[in-house]
Short mmCIF file of C-alpha atoms and ligand atoms in Angstrom, two decimals:
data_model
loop_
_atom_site.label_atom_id
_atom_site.label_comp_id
_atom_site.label_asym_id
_atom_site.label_seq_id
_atom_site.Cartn_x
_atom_site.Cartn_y
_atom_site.Cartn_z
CA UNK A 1 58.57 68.99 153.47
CA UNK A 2 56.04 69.66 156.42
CA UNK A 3 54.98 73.44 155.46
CA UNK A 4 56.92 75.84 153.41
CA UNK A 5 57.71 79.51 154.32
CA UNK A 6 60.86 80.24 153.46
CA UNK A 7 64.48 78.87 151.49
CA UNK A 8 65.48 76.82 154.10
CA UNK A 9 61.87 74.48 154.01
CA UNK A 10 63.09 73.62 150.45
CA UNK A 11 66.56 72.02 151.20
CA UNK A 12 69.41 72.15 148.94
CA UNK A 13 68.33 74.89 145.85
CA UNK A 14 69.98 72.94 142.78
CA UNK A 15 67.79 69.41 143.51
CA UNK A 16 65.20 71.85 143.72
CA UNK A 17 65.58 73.83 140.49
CA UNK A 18 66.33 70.16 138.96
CA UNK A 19 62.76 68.78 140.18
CA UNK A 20 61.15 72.41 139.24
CA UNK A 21 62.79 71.69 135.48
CA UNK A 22 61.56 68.35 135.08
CA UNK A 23 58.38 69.18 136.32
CA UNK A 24 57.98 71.84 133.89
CA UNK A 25 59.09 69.15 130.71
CA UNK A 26 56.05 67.40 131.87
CA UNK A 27 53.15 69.05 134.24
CA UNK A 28 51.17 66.26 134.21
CA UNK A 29 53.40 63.48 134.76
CA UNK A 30 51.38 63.46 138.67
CA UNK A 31 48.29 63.97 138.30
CA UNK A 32 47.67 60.88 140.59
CA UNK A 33 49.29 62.42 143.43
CA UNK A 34 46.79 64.76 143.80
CA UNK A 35 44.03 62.53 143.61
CA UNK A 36 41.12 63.08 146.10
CA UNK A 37 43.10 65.55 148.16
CA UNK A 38 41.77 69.19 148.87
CA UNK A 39 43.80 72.53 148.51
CA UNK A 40 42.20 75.49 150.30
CA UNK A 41 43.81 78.66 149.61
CA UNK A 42 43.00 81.70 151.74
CA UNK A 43 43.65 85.33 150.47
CA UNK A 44 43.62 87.91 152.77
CA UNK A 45 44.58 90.38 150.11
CA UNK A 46 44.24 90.83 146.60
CA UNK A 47 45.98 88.57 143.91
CA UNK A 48 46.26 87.91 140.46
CA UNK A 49 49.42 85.82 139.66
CA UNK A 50 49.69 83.79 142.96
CA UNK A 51 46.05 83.01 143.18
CA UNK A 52 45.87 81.51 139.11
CA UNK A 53 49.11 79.88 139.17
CA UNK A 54 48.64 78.09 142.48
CA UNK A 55 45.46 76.81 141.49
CA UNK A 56 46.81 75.87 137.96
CA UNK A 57 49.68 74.05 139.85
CA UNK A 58 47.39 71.84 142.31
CA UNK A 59 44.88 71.12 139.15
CA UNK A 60 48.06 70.13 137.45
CA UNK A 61 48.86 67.69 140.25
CA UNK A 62 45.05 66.26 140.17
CA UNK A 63 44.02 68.15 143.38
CA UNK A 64 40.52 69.62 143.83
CA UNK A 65 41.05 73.43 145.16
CA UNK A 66 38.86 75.64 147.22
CA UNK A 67 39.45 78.95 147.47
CA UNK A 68 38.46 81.81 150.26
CA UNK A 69 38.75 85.16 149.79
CA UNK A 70 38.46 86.48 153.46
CA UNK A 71 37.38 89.68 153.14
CA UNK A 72 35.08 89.15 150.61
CA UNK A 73 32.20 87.02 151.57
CA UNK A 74 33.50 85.47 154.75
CA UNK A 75 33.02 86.74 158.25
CA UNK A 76 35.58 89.25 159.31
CA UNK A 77 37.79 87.50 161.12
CA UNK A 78 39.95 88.85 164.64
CA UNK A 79 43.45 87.97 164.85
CA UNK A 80 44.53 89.24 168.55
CA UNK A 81 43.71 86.92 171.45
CA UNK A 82 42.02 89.03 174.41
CA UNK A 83 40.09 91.30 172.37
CA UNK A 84 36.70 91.96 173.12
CA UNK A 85 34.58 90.88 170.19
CA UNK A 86 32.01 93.69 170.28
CA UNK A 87 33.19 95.03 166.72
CA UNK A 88 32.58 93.94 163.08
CA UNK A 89 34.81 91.01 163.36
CA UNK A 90 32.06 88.17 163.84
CA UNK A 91 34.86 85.35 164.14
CA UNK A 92 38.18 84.87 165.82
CA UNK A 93 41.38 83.35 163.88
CA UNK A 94 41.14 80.05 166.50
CA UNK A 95 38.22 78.83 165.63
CA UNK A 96 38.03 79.69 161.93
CA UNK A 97 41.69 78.20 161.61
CA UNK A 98 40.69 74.79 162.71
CA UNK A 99 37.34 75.01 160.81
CA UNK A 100 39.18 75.29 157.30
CA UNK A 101 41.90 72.54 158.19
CA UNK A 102 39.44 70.30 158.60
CA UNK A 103 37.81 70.52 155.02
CA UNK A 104 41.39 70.42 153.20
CA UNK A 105 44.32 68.51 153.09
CA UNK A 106 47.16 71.49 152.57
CA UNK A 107 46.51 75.16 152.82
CA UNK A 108 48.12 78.04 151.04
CA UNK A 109 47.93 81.34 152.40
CA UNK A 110 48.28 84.94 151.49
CA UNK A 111 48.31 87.55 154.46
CA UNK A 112 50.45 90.86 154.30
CA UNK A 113 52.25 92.51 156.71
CA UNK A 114 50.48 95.64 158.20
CA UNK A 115 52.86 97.50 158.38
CA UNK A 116 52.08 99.54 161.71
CA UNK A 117 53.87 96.94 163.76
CA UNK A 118 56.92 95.68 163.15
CA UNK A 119 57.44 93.62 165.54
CA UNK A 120 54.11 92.04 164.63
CA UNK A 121 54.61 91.98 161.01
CA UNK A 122 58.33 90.01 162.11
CA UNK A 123 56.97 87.54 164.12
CA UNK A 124 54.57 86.41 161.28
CA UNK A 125 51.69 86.14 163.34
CA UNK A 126 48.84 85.08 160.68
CA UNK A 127 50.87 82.42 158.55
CA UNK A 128 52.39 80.78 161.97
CA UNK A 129 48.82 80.58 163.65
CA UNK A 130 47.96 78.63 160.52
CA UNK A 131 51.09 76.33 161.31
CA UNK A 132 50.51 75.99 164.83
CA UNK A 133 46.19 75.40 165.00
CA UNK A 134 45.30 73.91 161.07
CA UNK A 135 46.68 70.38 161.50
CA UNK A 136 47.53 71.02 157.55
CA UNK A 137 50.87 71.74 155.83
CA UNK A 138 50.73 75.27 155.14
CA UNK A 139 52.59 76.94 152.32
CA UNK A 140 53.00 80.86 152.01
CA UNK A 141 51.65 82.71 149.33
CA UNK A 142 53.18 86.05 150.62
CA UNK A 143 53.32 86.50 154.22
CA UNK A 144 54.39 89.54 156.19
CA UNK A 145 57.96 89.03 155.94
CA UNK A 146 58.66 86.52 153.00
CA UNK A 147 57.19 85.75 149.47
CA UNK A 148 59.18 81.95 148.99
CA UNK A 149 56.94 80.79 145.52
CA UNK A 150 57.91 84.30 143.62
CA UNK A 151 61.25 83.86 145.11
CA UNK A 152 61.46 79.87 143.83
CA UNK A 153 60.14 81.01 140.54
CA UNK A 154 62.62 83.93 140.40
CA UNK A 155 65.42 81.58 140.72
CA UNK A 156 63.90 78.78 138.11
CA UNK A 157 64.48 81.92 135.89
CA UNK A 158 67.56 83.20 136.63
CA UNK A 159 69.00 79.10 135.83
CA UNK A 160 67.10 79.15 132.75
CA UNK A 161 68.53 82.44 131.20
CA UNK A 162 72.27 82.80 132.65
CA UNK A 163 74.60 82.41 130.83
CA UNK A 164 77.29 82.16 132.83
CA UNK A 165 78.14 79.87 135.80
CA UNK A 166 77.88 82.90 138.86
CA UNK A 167 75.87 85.89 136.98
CA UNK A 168 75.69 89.25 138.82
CA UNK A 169 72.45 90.04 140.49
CA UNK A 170 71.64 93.15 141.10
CA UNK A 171 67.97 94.20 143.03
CA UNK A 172 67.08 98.02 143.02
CA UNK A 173 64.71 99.75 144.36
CA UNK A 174 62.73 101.36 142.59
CA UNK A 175 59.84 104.15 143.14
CA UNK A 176 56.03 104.01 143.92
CA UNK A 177 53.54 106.12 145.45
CA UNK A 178 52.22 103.80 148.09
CA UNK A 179 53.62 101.59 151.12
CA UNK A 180 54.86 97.90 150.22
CA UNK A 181 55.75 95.69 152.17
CA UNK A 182 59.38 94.21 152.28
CA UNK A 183 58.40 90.69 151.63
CA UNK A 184 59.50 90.06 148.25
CA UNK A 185 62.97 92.06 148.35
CA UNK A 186 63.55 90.46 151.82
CA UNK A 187 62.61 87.28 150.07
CA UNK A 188 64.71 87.87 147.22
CA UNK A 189 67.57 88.34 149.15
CA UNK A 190 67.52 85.89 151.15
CA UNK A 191 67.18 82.80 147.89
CA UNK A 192 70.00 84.45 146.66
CA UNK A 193 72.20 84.92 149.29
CA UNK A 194 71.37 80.82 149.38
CA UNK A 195 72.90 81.00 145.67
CA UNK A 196 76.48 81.53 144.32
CA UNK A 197 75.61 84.38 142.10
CA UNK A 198 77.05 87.56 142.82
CA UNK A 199 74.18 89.20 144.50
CA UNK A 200 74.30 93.38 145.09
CA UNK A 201 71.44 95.52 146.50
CA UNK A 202 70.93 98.83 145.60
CA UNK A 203 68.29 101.44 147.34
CA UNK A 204 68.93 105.15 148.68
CA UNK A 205 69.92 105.99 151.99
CA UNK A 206 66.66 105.36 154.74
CA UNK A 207 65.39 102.20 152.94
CA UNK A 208 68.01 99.48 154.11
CA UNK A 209 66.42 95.80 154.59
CA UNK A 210 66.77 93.69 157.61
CA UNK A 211 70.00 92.79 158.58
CA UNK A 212 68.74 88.81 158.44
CA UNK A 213 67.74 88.98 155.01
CA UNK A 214 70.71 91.37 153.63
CA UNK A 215 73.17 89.08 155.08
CA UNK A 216 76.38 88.90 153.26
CA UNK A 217 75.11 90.74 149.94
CA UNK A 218 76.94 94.02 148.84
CA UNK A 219 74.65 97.04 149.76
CA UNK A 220 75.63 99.76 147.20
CA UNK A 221 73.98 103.24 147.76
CA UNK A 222 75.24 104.81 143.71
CA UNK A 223 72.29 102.51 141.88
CA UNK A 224 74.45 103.33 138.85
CA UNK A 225 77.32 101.69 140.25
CA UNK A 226 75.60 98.95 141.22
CA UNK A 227 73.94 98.41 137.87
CA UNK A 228 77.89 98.22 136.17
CA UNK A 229 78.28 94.76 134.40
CA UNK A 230 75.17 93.07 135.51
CA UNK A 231 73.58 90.57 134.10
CA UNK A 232 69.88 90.49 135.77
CA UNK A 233 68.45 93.56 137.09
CA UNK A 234 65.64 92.99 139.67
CA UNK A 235 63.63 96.06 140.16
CA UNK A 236 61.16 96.40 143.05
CA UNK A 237 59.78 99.01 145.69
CA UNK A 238 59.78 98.42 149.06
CA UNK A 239 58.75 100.60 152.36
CA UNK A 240 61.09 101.79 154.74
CA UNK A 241 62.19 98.99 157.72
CA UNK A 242 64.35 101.41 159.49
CA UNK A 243 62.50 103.07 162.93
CA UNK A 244 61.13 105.44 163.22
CA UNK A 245 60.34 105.18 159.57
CA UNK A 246 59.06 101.59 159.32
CA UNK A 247 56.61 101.13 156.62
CA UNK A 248 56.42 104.56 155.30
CA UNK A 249 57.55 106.00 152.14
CA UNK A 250 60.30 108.20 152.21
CA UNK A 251 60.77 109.24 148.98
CA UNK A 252 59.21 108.71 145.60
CA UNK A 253 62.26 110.06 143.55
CA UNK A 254 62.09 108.79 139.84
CA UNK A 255 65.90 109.24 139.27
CA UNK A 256 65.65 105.72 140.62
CA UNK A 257 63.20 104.65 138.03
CA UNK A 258 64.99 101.68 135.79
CA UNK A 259 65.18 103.32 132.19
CA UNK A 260 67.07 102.82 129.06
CA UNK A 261 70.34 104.59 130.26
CA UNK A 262 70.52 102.41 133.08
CA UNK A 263 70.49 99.18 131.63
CA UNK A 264 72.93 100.55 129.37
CA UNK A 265 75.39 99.80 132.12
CA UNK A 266 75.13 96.51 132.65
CA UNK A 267 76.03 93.26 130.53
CA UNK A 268 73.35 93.40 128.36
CA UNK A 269 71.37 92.71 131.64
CA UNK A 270 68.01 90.46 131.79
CA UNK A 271 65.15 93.10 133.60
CA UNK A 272 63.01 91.42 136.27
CA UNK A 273 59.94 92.22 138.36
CA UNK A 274 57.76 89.95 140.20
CA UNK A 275 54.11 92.12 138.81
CA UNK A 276 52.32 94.12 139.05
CA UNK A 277 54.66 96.67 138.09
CA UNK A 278 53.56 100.59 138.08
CA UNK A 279 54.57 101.77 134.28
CA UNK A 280 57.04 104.62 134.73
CA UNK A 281 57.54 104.56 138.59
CA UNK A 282 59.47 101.26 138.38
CA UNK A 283 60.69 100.99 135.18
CA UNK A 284 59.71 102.61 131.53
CA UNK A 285 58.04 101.42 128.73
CA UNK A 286 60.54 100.81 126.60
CA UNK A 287 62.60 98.78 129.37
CA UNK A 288 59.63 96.71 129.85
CA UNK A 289 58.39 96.05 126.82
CA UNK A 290 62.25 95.33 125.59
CA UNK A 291 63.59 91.70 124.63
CA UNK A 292 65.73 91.79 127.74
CA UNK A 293 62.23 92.18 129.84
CA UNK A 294 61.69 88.42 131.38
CA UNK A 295 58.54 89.25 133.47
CA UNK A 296 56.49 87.49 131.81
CA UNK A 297 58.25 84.08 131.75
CA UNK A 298 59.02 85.03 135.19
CA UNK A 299 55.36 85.17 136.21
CA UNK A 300 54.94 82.05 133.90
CA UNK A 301 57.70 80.28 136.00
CA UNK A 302 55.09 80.69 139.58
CA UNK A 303 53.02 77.82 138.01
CA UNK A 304 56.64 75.53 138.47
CA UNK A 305 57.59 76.86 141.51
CA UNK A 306 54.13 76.00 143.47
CA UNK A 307 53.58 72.99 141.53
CA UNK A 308 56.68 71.65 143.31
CA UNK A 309 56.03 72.70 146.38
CA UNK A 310 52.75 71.20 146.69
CA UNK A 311 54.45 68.00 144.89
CA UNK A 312 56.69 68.28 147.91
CA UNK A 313 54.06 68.51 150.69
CA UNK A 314 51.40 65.87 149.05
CA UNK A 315 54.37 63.63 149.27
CA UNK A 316 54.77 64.46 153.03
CA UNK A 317 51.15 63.56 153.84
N1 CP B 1 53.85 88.48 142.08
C1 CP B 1 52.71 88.21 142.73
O1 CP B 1 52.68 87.58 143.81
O2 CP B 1 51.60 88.64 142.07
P1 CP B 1 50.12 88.70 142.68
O3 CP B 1 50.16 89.67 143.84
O4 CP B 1 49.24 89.15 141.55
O5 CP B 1 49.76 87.33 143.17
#
Protein backbone atom coordinates (compact mmCIF):
# COMPACT_ATOMS: atom_id res chain seq x y z
CA UNK A 1 0.00 0.00 0.00
CA UNK A 2 1.69 3.30 -1.32
CA UNK A 3 -0.57 5.99 0.67
CA UNK A 4 -3.98 5.45 2.03
CA UNK A 5 -7.04 7.77 1.52
CA UNK A 6 -9.78 5.94 0.99
CA UNK A 7 -11.49 1.95 0.85
CA UNK A 8 -10.15 1.16 -2.26
CA UNK A 9 -6.09 1.80 -0.97
CA UNK A 10 -6.91 -1.10 1.44
CA UNK A 11 -7.85 -3.93 -1.06
CA UNK A 12 -10.22 -6.59 -0.35
CA UNK A 13 -12.10 -5.53 3.33
CA UNK A 14 -12.31 -9.19 4.93
CA UNK A 15 -8.15 -9.82 4.65
CA UNK A 16 -8.22 -6.56 6.07
CA UNK A 17 -10.52 -6.94 9.08
CA UNK A 18 -8.59 -10.48 9.42
CA UNK A 19 -5.02 -8.65 9.71
CA UNK A 20 -6.82 -5.72 11.91
CA UNK A 21 -8.05 -8.87 14.33
CA UNK A 22 -4.86 -10.47 14.64
CA UNK A 23 -3.18 -7.44 15.13
CA UNK A 24 -5.33 -6.54 17.91
CA UNK A 25 -4.65 -10.40 19.71
CA UNK A 26 -1.17 -9.16 19.76
CA UNK A 27 -0.06 -5.26 19.28
CA UNK A 28 3.28 -5.87 19.71
CA UNK A 29 3.98 -8.80 17.72
CA UNK A 30 6.02 -5.84 15.20
CA UNK A 31 7.59 -3.78 17.01
CA UNK A 32 10.69 -4.39 14.73
CA UNK A 33 9.03 -3.10 11.79
CA UNK A 34 8.99 0.11 13.01
CA UNK A 35 12.41 0.26 14.02
CA UNK A 36 14.35 3.52 13.24
CA UNK A 37 11.62 4.84 10.99
CA UNK A 38 9.94 8.35 11.63
CA UNK A 39 6.10 9.12 11.62
CA UNK A 40 5.28 12.83 11.30
CA UNK A 41 1.77 13.61 11.75
CA UNK A 42 0.45 17.04 10.79
CA UNK A 43 -2.88 18.44 12.26
CA UNK A 44 -4.33 21.17 10.73
CA UNK A 45 -7.27 21.00 13.06
CA UNK A 46 -8.02 19.94 16.36
CA UNK A 47 -7.99 16.19 17.53
CA UNK A 48 -8.32 14.05 20.31
CA UNK A 49 -8.98 10.39 19.21
CA UNK A 50 -7.06 10.38 15.84
CA UNK A 51 -4.07 12.19 17.14
CA UNK A 52 -3.60 9.50 20.52
CA UNK A 53 -4.50 6.49 18.72
CA UNK A 54 -2.27 7.09 15.72
CA UNK A 55 0.56 7.75 17.78
CA UNK A 56 -0.27 4.74 20.09
CA UNK A 57 -0.45 2.64 16.83
CA UNK A 58 3.11 3.70 15.31
CA UNK A 59 4.70 3.35 19.07
CA UNK A 60 3.05 0.00 18.95
CA UNK A 61 4.84 -0.83 15.71
CA UNK A 62 8.36 0.53 17.24
CA UNK A 63 8.23 3.83 15.23
CA UNK A 64 9.51 7.13 16.67
CA UNK A 65 6.60 9.89 15.95
CA UNK A 66 6.78 13.59 15.53
CA UNK A 67 4.00 15.51 15.63
CA UNK A 68 3.05 19.23 14.15
CA UNK A 69 0.31 21.03 15.02
CA UNK A 70 0.20 23.70 12.18
CA UNK A 71 -1.51 26.30 13.52
CA UNK A 72 -0.09 26.23 16.67
CA UNK A 73 3.53 27.04 16.75
CA UNK A 74 4.41 26.66 13.11
CA UNK A 75 4.43 29.35 10.48
CA UNK A 76 1.12 29.89 8.86
CA UNK A 77 1.30 28.20 5.96
CA UNK A 78 -0.45 29.34 2.15
CA UNK A 79 -2.04 26.72 0.24
CA UNK A 80 -3.00 28.54 -3.27
CA UNK A 81 -0.22 28.83 -5.85
CA UNK A 82 -0.13 32.57 -7.30
CA UNK A 83 -0.92 34.31 -4.24
CA UNK A 84 0.94 37.15 -3.25
CA UNK A 85 2.57 36.43 0.07
CA UNK A 86 2.19 39.88 1.65
CA UNK A 87 -0.22 38.44 4.48
CA UNK A 88 0.31 36.48 7.74
CA UNK A 89 1.07 33.32 5.97
CA UNK A 90 5.04 33.36 6.28
CA UNK A 91 5.35 29.95 4.25
CA UNK A 92 3.85 28.35 1.21
CA UNK A 93 2.53 24.54 1.20
CA UNK A 94 5.60 23.71 -1.58
CA UNK A 95 8.23 24.31 0.28
CA UNK A 96 7.05 23.33 3.75
CA UNK A 97 5.70 19.97 2.12
CA UNK A 98 9.07 18.85 0.99
CA UNK A 99 10.73 20.19 4.20
CA UNK A 100 8.69 17.68 6.49
CA UNK A 101 9.10 14.63 4.01
CA UNK A 102 12.43 14.85 4.36
CA UNK A 103 12.67 14.39 8.26
CA UNK A 104 10.08 11.31 8.22
CA UNK A 105 9.56 8.23 6.66
CA UNK A 106 5.41 8.20 6.37
CA UNK A 107 3.18 11.11 7.09
CA UNK A 108 -0.32 11.20 8.44
CA UNK A 109 -2.37 14.09 7.93
CA UNK A 110 -5.41 15.81 9.22
CA UNK A 111 -6.81 18.82 7.07
CA UNK A 112 -10.67 19.60 6.84
CA UNK A 113 -12.62 20.66 4.22
CA UNK A 114 -13.50 24.45 4.26
CA UNK A 115 -16.38 24.29 3.36
CA UNK A 116 -16.76 27.59 1.17
CA UNK A 117 -15.64 25.72 -1.90
CA UNK A 118 -16.80 22.76 -2.96
CA UNK A 119 -15.18 22.15 -5.65
CA UNK A 120 -12.02 22.76 -3.64
CA UNK A 121 -12.97 20.80 -0.70
CA UNK A 122 -13.74 17.73 -3.69
CA UNK A 123 -10.66 17.85 -5.28
CA UNK A 124 -8.79 17.31 -1.92
CA UNK A 125 -6.34 19.82 -2.47
CA UNK A 126 -4.19 19.67 0.95
CA UNK A 127 -3.95 15.74 1.42
CA UNK A 128 -3.10 15.28 -2.54
CA UNK A 129 -0.32 18.07 -2.45
CA UNK A 130 1.10 15.93 0.33
CA UNK A 131 0.91 12.87 -2.18
CA UNK A 132 2.18 14.58 -5.06
CA UNK A 133 5.46 16.91 -3.37
CA UNK A 134 6.42 14.72 0.21
CA UNK A 135 8.19 11.77 -1.43
CA UNK A 136 6.44 9.90 1.76
CA UNK A 137 3.42 7.56 1.89
CA UNK A 138 0.79 9.64 3.19
CA UNK A 139 -2.17 8.33 5.12
CA UNK A 140 -5.39 10.50 5.91
CA UNK A 141 -6.36 11.33 9.19
CA UNK A 142 -9.59 13.15 7.97
CA UNK A 143 -9.34 14.97 4.84
CA UNK A 144 -11.92 17.18 3.17
CA UNK A 145 -13.91 14.55 1.70
CA UNK A 146 -13.05 11.17 3.51
CA UNK A 147 -12.18 9.98 7.12
CA UNK A 148 -10.77 6.08 5.96
CA UNK A 149 -9.10 5.13 9.80
CA UNK A 150 -12.66 5.98 11.66
CA UNK A 151 -14.24 4.32 8.77
CA UNK A 152 -11.67 1.02 9.08
CA UNK A 153 -12.26 1.09 12.76
CA UNK A 154 -16.05 1.42 12.29
CA UNK A 155 -16.08 -1.68 10.33
CA UNK A 156 -13.51 -3.75 12.79
CA UNK A 157 -16.61 -3.05 15.04
CA UNK A 158 -19.42 -3.76 13.23
CA UNK A 159 -17.49 -7.67 12.55
CA UNK A 160 -16.86 -7.86 16.11
CA UNK A 161 -20.49 -7.29 17.41
CA UNK A 162 -22.92 -8.69 14.53
CA UNK A 163 -24.49 -11.18 15.01
CA UNK A 164 -25.69 -12.10 12.00
CA UNK A 165 -24.01 -12.78 8.61
CA UNK A 166 -25.51 -9.28 6.59
CA UNK A 167 -26.75 -6.93 9.68
CA UNK A 168 -28.76 -3.81 8.75
CA UNK A 169 -26.93 -0.56 8.88
CA UNK A 170 -28.58 2.23 9.27
CA UNK A 171 -26.61 6.02 9.42
CA UNK A 172 -28.85 9.06 10.51
CA UNK A 173 -28.33 12.24 10.71
CA UNK A 174 -28.55 13.71 13.44
CA UNK A 175 -28.63 17.54 14.76
CA UNK A 176 -25.90 20.12 15.76
CA UNK A 177 -25.56 23.71 15.91
CA UNK A 178 -22.49 24.18 13.78
CA UNK A 179 -21.22 23.24 10.12
CA UNK A 180 -19.48 19.68 9.68
CA UNK A 181 -18.07 18.56 7.18
CA UNK A 182 -19.32 15.42 5.18
CA UNK A 183 -16.21 13.43 5.56
CA UNK A 184 -17.09 10.84 7.92
CA UNK A 185 -20.80 10.07 6.63
CA UNK A 186 -19.36 10.22 3.05
CA UNK A 187 -16.73 7.94 4.43
CA UNK A 188 -19.05 5.77 6.08
CA UNK A 189 -20.91 5.19 3.19
CA UNK A 190 -18.70 4.51 1.02
CA UNK A 191 -16.81 1.24 3.48
CA UNK A 192 -20.08 0.05 3.58
CA UNK A 193 -21.38 0.18 0.38
CA UNK A 194 -17.80 -1.95 -0.06
CA UNK A 195 -19.61 -4.42 2.53
CA UNK A 196 -22.59 -6.87 2.20
CA UNK A 197 -24.52 -5.47 5.03
CA UNK A 198 -27.67 -3.95 4.33
CA UNK A 199 -26.70 -0.38 4.44
CA UNK A 200 -29.75 2.54 4.62
CA UNK A 201 -29.20 6.32 5.05
CA UNK A 202 -31.47 8.38 6.66
CA UNK A 203 -31.36 12.48 6.79
CA UNK A 204 -34.26 15.11 6.00
CA UNK A 205 -34.91 16.54 2.80
CA UNK A 206 -31.82 19.34 1.75
CA UNK A 207 -29.00 17.26 3.33
CA UNK A 208 -28.48 14.40 0.64
CA UNK A 209 -24.65 13.19 0.28
CA UNK A 210 -22.76 12.95 -2.89
CA UNK A 211 -24.03 10.82 -5.36
CA UNK A 212 -20.31 8.94 -5.38
CA UNK A 213 -20.41 8.12 -1.90
CA UNK A 214 -24.36 7.25 -1.60
CA UNK A 215 -24.01 4.90 -4.38
CA UNK A 216 -26.29 2.00 -4.26
CA UNK A 217 -27.44 2.49 -0.46
CA UNK A 218 -31.25 3.03 0.27
CA UNK A 219 -31.81 6.81 1.03
CA UNK A 220 -34.93 6.83 3.31
CA UNK A 221 -36.31 10.36 4.19
CA UNK A 222 -39.03 8.81 7.45
CA UNK A 223 -35.76 8.29 9.97
CA UNK A 224 -38.32 6.15 11.79
CA UNK A 225 -38.72 3.95 8.97
CA UNK A 226 -35.41 3.65 8.41
CA UNK A 227 -34.54 2.81 12.00
CA UNK A 228 -37.29 -0.49 11.67
CA UNK A 229 -35.33 -3.78 12.43
CA UNK A 230 -31.85 -2.48 12.55
CA UNK A 231 -29.23 -3.77 14.06
CA UNK A 232 -26.46 -0.81 14.25
CA UNK A 233 -27.55 2.66 14.28
CA UNK A 234 -24.82 5.15 13.18
CA UNK A 235 -25.68 8.61 14.21
CA UNK A 236 -23.80 11.63 12.85
CA UNK A 237 -24.33 15.36 11.63
CA UNK A 238 -23.28 16.49 8.57
CA UNK A 239 -23.60 20.01 6.55
CA UNK A 240 -25.57 20.43 3.62
CA UNK A 241 -23.67 19.26 0.01
CA UNK A 242 -26.54 20.31 -2.08
CA UNK A 243 -25.91 24.06 -3.96
CA UNK A 244 -26.72 26.58 -3.17
CA UNK A 245 -26.68 25.26 0.34
CA UNK A 246 -23.25 23.59 0.49
CA UNK A 247 -21.82 23.58 3.87
CA UNK A 248 -24.46 25.34 5.73
CA UNK A 249 -26.84 24.17 8.24
CA UNK A 250 -30.24 23.96 7.33
CA UNK A 251 -31.91 22.90 10.13
CA UNK A 252 -31.12 22.00 13.69
CA UNK A 253 -34.48 20.09 14.36
CA UNK A 254 -34.11 17.72 17.46
CA UNK A 255 -37.04 15.42 16.32
CA UNK A 256 -34.03 13.88 14.63
CA UNK A 257 -32.12 13.53 17.80
CA UNK A 258 -31.51 9.49 18.43
CA UNK A 259 -33.51 8.83 21.78
CA UNK A 260 -34.95 5.95 23.59
CA UNK A 261 -38.15 5.64 21.38
CA UNK A 262 -36.15 5.37 18.44
CA UNK A 263 -34.02 2.63 19.14
CA UNK A 264 -37.03 1.03 20.27
CA UNK A 265 -37.57 0.26 16.63
CA UNK A 266 -34.88 -1.49 15.69
CA UNK A 267 -33.47 -5.11 16.56
CA UNK A 268 -32.23 -4.35 19.69
CA UNK A 269 -29.83 -2.13 17.59
CA UNK A 270 -25.96 -1.47 18.57
CA UNK A 271 -25.70 2.82 18.74
CA UNK A 272 -22.58 4.22 17.07
CA UNK A 273 -20.78 7.56 16.76
CA UNK A 274 -17.35 8.23 15.73
CA UNK A 275 -16.83 11.25 18.97
CA UNK A 276 -17.10 13.76 19.93
CA UNK A 277 -20.68 13.57 20.16
CA UNK A 278 -22.85 16.79 21.37
CA UNK A 279 -25.08 15.25 24.45
CA UNK A 280 -28.70 15.80 23.46
CA UNK A 281 -28.27 17.18 19.84
CA UNK A 282 -27.14 13.75 18.57
CA UNK A 283 -28.32 11.40 20.78
CA UNK A 284 -29.55 11.42 24.70
CA UNK A 285 -28.10 10.41 27.69
CA UNK A 286 -29.67 7.53 28.31
CA UNK A 287 -29.00 6.19 24.60
CA UNK A 288 -25.46 6.87 25.15
CA UNK A 289 -24.72 5.84 28.24
CA UNK A 290 -26.94 2.46 27.45
CA UNK A 291 -25.31 -1.16 27.04
CA UNK A 292 -26.20 -1.02 23.37
CA UNK A 293 -23.82 2.32 23.18
CA UNK A 294 -20.41 0.88 21.40
CA UNK A 295 -18.59 4.29 21.14
CA UNK A 296 -16.26 3.65 23.19
CA UNK A 297 -14.91 0.32 21.85
CA UNK A 298 -15.47 2.01 18.67
CA UNK A 299 -13.01 4.79 19.45
CA UNK A 300 -10.86 1.98 21.10
CA UNK A 301 -10.97 0.08 17.70
CA UNK A 302 -8.91 3.54 15.81
CA UNK A 303 -5.74 2.23 17.61
CA UNK A 304 -6.32 -1.27 15.16
CA UNK A 305 -7.36 0.38 12.32
CA UNK A 306 -4.12 2.82 12.01
CA UNK A 307 -1.90 0.32 13.41
CA UNK A 308 -2.60 -1.66 10.22
CA UNK A 309 -2.39 0.80 8.01
CA UNK A 310 0.91 1.96 8.95
CA UNK A 311 1.83 -1.96 9.19
CA UNK A 312 0.72 -1.80 5.59
CA UNK A 313 2.78 1.20 4.38
CA UNK A 314 6.15 0.37 6.54
CA UNK A 315 5.90 -2.81 4.61
CA UNK A 316 5.73 -0.83 1.29
CA UNK A 317 8.90 1.16 2.04
N1 LIG B 1 -13.38 10.51 15.58
C1 LIG B 1 -12.32 11.32 15.47
O1 LIG B 1 -11.64 11.41 14.43
O2 LIG B 1 -12.03 11.98 16.63
P1 LIG B 1 -11.01 13.20 16.76
O3 LIG B 1 -11.53 14.32 15.91
O4 LIG B 1 -10.98 13.52 18.23
O5 LIG B 1 -9.67 12.74 16.26
Amino acid sequence: MKNFTNVTDIGPLDKAVAEALKIKADKFAYTDLGRNRTLLMIFFNSSLRTRLSTQKAAMNLGMNVMVLDVNQGAWKLETERGVIMDGDKAEHLLEAIPVMGSYCDIIGVRSFAGLKDKAEDYEERVIEQFIKYSGRPVFSMEAATRHPLQSFADLITIEEFKTKPRPKVVMTWAPHPRALPQAVPNSFAEWMNATDYEFVITHPEGYELAPQFVGNARVEYDQRKALEGADFVYAKNWSAYADPNYGKVISTDRGWTVDAEKMALTDNAYFMHCLPVRRNMIVTDDVIESPRSIVIPEAANREISAQTVIKRLLESL
